[in-house]
XYZ file of N, CA, C and O in Angstrom:
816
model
N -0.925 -0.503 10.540
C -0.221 -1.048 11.701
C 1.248 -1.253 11.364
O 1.611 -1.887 10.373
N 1.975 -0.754 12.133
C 3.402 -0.971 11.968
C 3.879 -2.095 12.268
O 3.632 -2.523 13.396
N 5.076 -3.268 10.923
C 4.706 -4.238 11.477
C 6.277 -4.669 11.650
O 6.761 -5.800 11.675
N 6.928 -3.356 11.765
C 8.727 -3.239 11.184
C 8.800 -4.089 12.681
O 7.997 -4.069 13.614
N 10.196 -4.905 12.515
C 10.647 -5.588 13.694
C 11.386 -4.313 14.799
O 12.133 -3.364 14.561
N 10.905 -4.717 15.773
C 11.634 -3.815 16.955
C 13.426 -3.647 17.341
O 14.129 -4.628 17.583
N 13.686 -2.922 17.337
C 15.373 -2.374 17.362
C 15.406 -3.808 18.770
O 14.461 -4.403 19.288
N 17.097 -3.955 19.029
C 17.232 -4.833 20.077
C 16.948 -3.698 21.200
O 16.339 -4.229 22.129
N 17.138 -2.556 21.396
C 16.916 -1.986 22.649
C 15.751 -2.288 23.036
O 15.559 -2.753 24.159
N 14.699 -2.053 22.095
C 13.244 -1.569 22.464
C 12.683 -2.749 22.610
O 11.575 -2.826 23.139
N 13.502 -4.120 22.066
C 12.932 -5.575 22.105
C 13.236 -5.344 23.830
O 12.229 -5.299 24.536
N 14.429 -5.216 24.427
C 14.748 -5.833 25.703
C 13.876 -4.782 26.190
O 12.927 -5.424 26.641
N 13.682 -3.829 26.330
C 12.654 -3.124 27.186
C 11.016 -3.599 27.055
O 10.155 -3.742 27.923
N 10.990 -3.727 25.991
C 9.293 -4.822 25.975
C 9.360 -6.143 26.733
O 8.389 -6.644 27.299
N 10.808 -6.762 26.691
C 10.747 -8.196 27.412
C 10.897 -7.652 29.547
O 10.343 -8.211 30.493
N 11.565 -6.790 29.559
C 11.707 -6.187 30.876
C 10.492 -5.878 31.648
O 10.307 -6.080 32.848
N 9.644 -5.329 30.736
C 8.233 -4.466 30.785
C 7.740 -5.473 31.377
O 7.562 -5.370 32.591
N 7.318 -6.947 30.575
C 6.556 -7.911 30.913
C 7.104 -8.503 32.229
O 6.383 -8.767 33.191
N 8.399 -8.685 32.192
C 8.486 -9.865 33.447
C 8.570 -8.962 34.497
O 8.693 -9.650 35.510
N 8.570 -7.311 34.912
C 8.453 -6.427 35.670
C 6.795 -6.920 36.559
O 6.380 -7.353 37.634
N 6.187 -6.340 34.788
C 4.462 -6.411 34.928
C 4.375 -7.608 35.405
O 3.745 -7.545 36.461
N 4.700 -8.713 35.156
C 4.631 -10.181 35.868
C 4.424 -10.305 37.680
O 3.422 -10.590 38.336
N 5.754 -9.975 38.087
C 6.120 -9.721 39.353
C 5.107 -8.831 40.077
O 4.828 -9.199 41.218
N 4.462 -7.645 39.588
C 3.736 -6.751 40.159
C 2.218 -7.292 40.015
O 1.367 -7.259 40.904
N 2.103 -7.663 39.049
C 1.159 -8.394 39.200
C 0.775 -9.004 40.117
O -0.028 -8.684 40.994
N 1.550 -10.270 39.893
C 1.560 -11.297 41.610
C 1.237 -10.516 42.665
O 0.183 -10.556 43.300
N 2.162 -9.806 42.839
C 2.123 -8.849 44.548
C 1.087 -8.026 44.644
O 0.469 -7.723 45.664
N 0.910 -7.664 43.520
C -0.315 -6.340 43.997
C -1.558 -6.737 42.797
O -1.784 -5.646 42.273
N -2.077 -7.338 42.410
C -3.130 -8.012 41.621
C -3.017 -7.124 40.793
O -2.224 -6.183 40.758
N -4.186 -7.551 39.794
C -4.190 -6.932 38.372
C -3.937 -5.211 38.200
O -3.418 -4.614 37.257
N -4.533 -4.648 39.536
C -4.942 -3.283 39.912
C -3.707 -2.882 39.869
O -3.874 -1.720 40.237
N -2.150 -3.027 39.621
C -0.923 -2.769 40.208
C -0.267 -1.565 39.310
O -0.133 -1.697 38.093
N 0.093 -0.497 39.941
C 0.146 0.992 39.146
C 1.134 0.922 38.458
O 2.254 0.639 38.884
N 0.734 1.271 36.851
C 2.012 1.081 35.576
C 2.829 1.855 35.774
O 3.947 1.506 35.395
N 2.738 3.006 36.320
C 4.202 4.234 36.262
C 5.077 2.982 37.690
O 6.039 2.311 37.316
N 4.683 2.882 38.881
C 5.804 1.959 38.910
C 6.204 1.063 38.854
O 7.228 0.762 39.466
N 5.510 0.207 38.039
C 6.164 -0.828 36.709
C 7.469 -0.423 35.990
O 8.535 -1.034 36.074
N 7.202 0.846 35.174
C 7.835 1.060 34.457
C 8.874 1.618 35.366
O 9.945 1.742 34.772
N 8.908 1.954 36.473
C 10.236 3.037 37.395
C 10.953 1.447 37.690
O 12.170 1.293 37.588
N 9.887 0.153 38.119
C 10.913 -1.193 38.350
C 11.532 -1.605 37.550
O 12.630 -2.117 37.769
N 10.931 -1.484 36.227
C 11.792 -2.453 35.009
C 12.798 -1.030 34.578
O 13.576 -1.361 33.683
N 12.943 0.208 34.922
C 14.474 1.111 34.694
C 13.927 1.999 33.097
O 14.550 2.220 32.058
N 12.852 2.253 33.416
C 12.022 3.038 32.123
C 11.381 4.490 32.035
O 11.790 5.035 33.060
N 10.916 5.027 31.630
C 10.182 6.410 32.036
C 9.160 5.652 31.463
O 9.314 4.717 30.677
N 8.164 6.076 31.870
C 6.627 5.447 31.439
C 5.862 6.091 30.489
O 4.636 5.999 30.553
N 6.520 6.876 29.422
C 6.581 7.072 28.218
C 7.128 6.015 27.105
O 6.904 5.713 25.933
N 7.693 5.764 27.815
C 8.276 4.056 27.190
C 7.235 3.234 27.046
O 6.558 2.954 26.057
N 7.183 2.805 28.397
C 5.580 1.853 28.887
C 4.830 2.219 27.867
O 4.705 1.553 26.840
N 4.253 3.369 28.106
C 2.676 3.133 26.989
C 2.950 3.336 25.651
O 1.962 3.469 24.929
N 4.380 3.411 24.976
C 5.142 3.256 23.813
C 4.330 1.489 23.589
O 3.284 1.297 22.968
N 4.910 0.739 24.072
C 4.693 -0.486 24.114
C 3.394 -1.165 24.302
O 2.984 -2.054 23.555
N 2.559 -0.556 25.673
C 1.393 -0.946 25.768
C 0.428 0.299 26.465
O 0.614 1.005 27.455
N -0.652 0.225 25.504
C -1.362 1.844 25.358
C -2.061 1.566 26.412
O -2.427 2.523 27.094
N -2.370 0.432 26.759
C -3.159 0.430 28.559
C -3.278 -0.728 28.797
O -3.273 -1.612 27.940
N -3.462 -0.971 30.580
C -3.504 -2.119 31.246
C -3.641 -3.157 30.296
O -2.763 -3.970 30.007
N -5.200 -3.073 29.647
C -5.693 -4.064 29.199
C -4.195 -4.827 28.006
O -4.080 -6.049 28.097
N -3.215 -4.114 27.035
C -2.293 -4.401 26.209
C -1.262 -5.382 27.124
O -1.025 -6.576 26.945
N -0.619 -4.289 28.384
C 0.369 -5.263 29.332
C -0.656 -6.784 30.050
O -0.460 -7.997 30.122
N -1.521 -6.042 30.375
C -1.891 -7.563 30.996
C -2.369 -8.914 30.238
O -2.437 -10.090 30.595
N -2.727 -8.094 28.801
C -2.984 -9.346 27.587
C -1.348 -10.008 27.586
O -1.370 -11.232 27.711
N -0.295 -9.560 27.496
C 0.864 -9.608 27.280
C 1.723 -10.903 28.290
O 2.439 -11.898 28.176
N 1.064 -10.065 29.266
C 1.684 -11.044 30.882
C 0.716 -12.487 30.637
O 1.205 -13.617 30.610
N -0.477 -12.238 30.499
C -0.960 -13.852 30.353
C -1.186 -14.385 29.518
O -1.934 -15.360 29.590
N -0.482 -13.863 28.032
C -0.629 -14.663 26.799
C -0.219 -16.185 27.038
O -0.935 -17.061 26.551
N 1.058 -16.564 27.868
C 1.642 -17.841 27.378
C 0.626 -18.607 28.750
O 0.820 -19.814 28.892
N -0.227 -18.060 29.545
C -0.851 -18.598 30.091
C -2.109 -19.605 29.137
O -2.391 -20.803 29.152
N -2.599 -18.494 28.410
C -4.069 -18.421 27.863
C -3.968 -19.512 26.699
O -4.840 -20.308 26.350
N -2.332 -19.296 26.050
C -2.239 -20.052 25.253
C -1.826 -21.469 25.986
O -1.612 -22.338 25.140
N -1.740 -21.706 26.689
C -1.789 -23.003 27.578
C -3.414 -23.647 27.850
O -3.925 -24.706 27.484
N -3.886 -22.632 28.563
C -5.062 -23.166 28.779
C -6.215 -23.388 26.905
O -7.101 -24.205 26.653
N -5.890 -22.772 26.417
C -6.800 -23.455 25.071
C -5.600 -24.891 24.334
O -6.231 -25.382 23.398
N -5.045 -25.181 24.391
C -3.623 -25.948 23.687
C -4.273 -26.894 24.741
O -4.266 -27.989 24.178
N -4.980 -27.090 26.302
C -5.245 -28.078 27.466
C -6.416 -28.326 26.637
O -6.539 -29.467 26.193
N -7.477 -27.272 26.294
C -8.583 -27.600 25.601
C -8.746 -28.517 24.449
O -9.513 -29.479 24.407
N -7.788 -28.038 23.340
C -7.570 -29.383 22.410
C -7.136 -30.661 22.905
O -7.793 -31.629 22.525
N -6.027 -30.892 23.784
C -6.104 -32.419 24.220
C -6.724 -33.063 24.562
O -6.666 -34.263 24.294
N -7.940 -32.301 25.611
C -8.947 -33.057 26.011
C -9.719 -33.215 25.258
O -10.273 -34.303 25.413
N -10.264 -32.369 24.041
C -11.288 -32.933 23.076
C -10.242 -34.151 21.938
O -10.892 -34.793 21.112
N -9.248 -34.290 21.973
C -8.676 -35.176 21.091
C -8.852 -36.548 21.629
O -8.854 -37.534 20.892
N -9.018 -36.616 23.081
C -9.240 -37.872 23.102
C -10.382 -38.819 23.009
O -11.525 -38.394 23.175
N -10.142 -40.141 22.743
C -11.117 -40.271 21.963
C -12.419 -41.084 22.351
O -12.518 -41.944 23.226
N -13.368 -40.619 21.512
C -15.006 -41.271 22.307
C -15.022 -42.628 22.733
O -14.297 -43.371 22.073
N -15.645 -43.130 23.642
C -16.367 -44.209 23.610
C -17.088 -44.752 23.323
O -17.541 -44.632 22.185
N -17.722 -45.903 24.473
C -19.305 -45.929 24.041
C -20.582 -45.328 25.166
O -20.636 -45.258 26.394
N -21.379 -45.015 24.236
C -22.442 -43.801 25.022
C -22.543 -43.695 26.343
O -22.792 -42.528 26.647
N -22.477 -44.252 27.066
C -21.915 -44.359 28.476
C -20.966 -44.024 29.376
O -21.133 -43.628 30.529
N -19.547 -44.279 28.541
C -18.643 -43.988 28.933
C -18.089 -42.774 28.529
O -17.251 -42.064 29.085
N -18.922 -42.597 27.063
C -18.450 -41.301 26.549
C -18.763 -40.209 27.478
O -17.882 -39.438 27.858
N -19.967 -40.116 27.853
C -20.607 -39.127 29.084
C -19.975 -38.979 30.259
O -19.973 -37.973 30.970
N -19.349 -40.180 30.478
C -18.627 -39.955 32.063
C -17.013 -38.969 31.422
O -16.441 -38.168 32.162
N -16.664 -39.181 30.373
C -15.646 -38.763 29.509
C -15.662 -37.138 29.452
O -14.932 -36.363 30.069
N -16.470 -36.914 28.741
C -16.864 -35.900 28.761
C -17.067 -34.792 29.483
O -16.815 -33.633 29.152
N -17.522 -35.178 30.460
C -18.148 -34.586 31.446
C -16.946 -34.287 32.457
O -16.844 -33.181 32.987
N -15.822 -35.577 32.760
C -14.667 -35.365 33.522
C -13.964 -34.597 33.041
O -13.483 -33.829 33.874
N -13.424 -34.300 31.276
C -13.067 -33.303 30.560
C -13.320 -32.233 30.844
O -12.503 -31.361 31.139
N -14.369 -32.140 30.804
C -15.180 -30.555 31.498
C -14.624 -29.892 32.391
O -14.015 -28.824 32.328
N -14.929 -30.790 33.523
C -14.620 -30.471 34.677
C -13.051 -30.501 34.681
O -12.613 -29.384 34.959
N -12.261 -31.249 34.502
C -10.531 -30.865 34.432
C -10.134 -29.307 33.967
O -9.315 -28.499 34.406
N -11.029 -29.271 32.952
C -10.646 -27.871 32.303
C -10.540 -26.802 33.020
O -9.632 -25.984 33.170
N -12.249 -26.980 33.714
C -12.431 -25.783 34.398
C -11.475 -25.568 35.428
O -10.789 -24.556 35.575
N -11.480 -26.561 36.107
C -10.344 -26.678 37.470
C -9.023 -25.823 37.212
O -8.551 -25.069 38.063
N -8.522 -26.005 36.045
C -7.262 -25.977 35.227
C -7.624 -24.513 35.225
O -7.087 -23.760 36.037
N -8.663 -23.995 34.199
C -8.817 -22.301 34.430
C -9.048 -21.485 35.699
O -8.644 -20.354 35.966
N -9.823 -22.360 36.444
C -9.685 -21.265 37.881
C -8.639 -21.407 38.616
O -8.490 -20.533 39.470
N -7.758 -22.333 38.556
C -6.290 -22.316 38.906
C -5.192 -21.550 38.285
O -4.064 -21.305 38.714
N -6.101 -21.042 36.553
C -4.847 -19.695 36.447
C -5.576 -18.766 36.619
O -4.809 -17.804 36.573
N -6.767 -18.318 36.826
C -7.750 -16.906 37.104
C -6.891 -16.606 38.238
O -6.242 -15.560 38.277
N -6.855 -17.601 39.294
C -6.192 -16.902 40.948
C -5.374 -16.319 41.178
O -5.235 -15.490 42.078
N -4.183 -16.898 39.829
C -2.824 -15.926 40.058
C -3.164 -14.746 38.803
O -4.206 -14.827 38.152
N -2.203 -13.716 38.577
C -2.917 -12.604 39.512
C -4.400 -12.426 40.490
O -5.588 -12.735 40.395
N -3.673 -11.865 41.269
C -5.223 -11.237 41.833
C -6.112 -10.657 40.963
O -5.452 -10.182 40.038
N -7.349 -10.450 40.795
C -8.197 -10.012 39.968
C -8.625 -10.220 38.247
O -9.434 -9.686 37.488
N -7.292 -11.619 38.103
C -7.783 -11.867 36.484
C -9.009 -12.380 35.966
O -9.352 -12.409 34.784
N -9.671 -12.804 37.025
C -11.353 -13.976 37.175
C -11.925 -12.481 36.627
O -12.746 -12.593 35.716
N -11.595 -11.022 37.072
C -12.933 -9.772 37.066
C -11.900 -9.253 35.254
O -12.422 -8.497 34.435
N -10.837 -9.720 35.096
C -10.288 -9.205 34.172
C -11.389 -9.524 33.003
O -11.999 -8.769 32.246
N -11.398 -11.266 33.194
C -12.109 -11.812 31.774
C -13.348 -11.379 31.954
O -13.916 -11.076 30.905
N -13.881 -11.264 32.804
C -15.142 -11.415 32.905
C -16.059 -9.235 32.454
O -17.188 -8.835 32.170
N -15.025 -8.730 32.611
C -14.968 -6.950 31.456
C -14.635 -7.642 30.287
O -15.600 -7.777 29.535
N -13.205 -8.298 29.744
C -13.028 -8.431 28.893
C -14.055 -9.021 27.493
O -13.975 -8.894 26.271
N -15.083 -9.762 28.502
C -16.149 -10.324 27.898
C -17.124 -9.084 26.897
O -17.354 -8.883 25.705
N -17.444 -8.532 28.081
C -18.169 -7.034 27.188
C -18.417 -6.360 25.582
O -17.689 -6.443 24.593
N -19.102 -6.004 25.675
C -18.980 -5.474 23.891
C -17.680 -4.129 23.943
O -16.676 -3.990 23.245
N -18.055 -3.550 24.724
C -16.861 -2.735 24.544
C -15.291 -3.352 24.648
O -14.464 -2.508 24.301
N -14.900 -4.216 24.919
C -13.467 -4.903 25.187
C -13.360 -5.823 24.018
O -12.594 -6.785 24.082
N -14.284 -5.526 22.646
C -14.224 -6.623 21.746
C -13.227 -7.097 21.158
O -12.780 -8.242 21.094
N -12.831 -5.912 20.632
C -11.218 -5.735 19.776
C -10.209 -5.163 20.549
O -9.556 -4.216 20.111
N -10.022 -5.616 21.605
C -8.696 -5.387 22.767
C -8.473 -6.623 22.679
O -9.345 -7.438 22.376
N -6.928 -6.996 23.009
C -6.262 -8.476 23.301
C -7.215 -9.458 24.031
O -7.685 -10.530 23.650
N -7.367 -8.753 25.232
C -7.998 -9.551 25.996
C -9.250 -10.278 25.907
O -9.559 -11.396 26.321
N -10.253 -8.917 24.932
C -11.246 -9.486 24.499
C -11.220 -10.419 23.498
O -12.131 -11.244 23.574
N -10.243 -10.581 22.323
C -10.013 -11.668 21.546
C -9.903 -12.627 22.493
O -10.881 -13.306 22.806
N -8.560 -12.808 23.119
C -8.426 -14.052 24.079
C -9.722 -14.662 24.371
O -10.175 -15.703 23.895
N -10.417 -13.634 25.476
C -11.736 -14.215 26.237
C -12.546 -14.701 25.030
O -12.972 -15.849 25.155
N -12.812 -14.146 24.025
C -13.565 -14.646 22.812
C -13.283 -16.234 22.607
O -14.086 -17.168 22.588
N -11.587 -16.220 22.430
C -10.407 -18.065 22.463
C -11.139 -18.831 23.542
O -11.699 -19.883 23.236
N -11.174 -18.407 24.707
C -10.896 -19.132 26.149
C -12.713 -19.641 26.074
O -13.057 -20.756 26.466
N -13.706 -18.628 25.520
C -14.961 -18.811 25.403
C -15.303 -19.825 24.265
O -16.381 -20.419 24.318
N -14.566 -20.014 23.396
C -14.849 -20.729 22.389
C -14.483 -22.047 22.675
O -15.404 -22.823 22.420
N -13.233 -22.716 23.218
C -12.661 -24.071 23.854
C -13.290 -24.122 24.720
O -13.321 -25.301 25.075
N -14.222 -23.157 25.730
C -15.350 -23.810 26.627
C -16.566 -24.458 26.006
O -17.145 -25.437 26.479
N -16.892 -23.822 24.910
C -17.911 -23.949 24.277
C -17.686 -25.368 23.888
O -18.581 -26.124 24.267
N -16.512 -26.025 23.089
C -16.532 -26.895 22.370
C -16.952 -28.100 23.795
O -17.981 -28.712 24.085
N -15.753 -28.028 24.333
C -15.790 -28.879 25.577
C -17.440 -29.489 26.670
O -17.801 -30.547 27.185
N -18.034 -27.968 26.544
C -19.437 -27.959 26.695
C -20.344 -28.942 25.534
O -21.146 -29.782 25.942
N -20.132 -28.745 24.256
C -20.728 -29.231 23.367
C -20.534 -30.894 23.669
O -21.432 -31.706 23.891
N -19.160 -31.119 23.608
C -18.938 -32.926 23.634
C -20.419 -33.033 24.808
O -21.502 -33.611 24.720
N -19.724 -32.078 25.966
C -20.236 -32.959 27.091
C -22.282 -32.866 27.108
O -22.958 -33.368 28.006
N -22.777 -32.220 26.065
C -24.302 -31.792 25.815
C -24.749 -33.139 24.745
O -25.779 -33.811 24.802
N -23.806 -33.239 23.951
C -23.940 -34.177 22.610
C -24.228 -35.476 23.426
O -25.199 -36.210 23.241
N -23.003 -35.699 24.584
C -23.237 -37.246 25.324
C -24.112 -37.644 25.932
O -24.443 -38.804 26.177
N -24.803 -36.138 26.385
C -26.093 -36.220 27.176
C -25.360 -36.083 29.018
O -25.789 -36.467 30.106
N -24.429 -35.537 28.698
C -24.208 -35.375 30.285
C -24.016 -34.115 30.919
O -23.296 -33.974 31.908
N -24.718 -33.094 30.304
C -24.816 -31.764 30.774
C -25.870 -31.216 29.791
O -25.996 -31.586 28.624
N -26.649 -30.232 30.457
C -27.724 -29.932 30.037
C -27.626 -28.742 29.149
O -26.916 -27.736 29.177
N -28.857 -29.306 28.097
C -28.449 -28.776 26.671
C -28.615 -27.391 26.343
O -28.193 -26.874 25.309
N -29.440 -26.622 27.544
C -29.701 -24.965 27.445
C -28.587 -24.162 27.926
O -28.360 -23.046 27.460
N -27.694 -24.837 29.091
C -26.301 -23.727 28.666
C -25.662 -23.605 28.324
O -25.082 -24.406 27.591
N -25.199 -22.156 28.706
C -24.398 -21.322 26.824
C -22.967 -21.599 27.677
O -22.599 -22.079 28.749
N -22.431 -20.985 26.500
C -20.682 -21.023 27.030
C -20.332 -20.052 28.100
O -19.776 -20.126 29.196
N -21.153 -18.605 26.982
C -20.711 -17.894 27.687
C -21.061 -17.015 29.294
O -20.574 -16.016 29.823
N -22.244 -18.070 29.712
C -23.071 -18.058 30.686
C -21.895 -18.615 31.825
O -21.469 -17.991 32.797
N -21.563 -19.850 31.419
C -20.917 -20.794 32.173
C -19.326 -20.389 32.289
O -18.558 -20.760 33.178
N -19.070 -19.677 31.352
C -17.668 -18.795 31.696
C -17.768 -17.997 32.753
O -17.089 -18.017 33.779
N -18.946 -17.049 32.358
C -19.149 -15.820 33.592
C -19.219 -16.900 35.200
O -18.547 -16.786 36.225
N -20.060 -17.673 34.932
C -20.000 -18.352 36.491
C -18.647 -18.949 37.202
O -18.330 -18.995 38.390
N -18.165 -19.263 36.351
C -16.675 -19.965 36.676
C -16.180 -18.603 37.070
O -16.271 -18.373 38.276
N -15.543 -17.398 36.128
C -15.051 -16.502 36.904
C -15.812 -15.788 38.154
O -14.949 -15.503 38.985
N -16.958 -15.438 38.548
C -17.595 -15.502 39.445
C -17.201 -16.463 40.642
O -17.618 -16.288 41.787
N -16.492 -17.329 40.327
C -15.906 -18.355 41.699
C -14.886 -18.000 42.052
O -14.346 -18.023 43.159
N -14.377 -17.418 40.472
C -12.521 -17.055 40.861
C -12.705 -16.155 41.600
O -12.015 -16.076 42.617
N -13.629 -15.261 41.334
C -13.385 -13.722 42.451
C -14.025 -13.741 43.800
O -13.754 -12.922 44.679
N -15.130 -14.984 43.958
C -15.149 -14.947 45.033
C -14.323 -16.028 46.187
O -14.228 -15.965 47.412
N -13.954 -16.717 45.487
C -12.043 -17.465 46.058
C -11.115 -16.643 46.479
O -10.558 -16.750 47.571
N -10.801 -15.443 45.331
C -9.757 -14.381 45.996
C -10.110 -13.935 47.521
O -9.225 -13.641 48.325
N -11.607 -13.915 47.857
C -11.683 -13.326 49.352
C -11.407 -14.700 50.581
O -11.048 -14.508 51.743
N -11.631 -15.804 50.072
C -11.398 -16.990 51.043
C -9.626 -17.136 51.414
O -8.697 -16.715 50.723
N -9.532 -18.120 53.168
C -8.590 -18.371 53.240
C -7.855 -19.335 52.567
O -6.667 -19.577 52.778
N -8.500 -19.829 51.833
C -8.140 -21.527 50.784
C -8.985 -21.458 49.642
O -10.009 -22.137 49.559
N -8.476 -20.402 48.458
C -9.185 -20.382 47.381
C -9.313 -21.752 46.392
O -10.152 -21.769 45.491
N -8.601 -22.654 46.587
C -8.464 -23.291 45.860
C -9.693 -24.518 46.115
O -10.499 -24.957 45.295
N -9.466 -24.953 47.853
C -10.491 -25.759 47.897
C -11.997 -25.187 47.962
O -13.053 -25.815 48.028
N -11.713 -23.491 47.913
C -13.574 -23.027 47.882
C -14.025 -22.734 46.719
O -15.010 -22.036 46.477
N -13.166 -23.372 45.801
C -12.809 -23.220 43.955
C -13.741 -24.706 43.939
O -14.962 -24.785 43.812
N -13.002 -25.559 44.067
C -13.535 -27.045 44.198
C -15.156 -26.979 44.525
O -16.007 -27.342 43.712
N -15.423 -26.507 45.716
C -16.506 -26.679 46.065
C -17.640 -26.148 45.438
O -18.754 -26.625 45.218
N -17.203 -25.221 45.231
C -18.532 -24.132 44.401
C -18.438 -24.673 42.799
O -19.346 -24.443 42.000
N -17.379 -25.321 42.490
C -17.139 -26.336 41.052
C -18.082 -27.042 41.390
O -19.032 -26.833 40.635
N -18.450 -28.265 42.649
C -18.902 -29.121 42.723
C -20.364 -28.853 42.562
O -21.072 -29.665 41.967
N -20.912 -27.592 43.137
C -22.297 -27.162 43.044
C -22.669 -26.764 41.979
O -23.824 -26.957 41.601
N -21.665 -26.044 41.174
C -22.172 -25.581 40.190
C -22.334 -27.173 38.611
O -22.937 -26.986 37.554
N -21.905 -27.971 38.837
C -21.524 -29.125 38.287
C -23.085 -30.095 38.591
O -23.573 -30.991 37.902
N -23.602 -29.451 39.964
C -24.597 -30.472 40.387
C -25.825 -29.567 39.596
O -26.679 -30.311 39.114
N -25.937 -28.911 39.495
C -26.981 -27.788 38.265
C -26.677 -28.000 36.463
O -27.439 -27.955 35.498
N -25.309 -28.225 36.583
C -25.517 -28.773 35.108
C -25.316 -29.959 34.559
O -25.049 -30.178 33.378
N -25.499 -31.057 35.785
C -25.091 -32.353 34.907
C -26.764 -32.480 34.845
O -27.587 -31.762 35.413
N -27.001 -33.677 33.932
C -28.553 -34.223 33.881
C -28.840 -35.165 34.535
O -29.995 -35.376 34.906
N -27.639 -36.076 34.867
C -27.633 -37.616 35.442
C -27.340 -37.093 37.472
O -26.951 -36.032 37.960
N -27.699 -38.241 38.041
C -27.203 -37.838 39.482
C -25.815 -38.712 39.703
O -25.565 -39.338 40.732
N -24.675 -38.609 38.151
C -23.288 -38.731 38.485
C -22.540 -37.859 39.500
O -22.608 -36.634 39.390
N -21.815 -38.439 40.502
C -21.288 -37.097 41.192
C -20.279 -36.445 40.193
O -20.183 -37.133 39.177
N -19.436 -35.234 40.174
C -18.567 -34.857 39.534
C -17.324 -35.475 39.294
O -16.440 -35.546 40.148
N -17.221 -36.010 37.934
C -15.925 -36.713 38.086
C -14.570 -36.209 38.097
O -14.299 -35.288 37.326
N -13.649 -36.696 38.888
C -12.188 -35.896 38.799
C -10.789 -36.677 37.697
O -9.694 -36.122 37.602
């Protein structure tokens, strides 16, 4: 792997690339065609796949400082600290649920990143960016899951990566609603009423 630092040209055309891919993103969801990416950011798209050999490279790229947000949210919430058995569970469990909220609120922007992770998951996407990431994003669910199984306030047979797939499963079916956000909430709330053990409502 070449690990020589990039000339300043080819740095500003990798930084162009992204906040291009950014913008197109937004507007035209994940699906958004790289040749004119690369004709927006002032490139031949020989350039482009110089930089990133396919979607999956640019779009790991565009939501790195996302992804690395959402696991960096994951450690704070497990840093804080236990209670007592009681309270720890209501703790826990609200942790949970913040998180998730927090991830299907960045799945929505782009269009189609909820179906991104949810390939990226796959055996074939193992050793692509994305699939590392999703591997990250699966693992800080996991932990978060664990507090909230250990307290006894979510039930101890599901997996992480069960409960990932369902969460993105909301994101993509939010993208078709007129108010993804509150049909995000809701289908949170149901899916929350299947995995708590107690008849706590979901805490916010």
């Amino acid at each position: 792997m070449d690990t020589r630092p990039m000339r300043a040209d080819a740095r500003r055309n990798y930084e162009r690339l992204i906040t291009t891919a950014r913008t197109a993103f937004m507007e035209h969801g994940t699906g958004a065609s790289l040749d004119d990416i690369a004709k927006r950011a002032g490139v031949g798209s020989g350039t482009l796949y110089r930089h990133f050999p396919t979607r999956d490279a640019l779009l790991h790229a565009v939501l790195r400082d996302r992804i690395d947000g959402l696991l960096a949210h994951a450690d704070e919430l497990l840093a804080e600290p236990a209670a007592d058995p009681e309270t720890e569970a209501l703790n826990a469990e609200a942790a949970l649920g913040r998180w998730l909220r927090t991830y299907l609120t960045g799945a929505g922007t782009p269009r189609g990143t909820s179906t991104v992770i949810i390939e990226a998951m796959s055996v074939t996407w193992a050793d692509t960016g994305l699939g590392a990431a999703a591997a990250a994003i699966c693992d800080a669910l996991g932990r978060l899951l664990d507090r909230a199984q250990h307290a006894g306030a979510v039930r101890t047979e599901i997996d992480p990566r069960d409960l990932l797939r369902l969460t993105n499963a909301i994101g993509v079916a939010a993208e078709r609603t007129a108010d993804p956000g509150a049909y995000a909430d809701r289908m949170l709330a149901l899916l929350f009423d299947g995995l708590r053990t107690g008849d706590r409502p979901l805490s916010r």
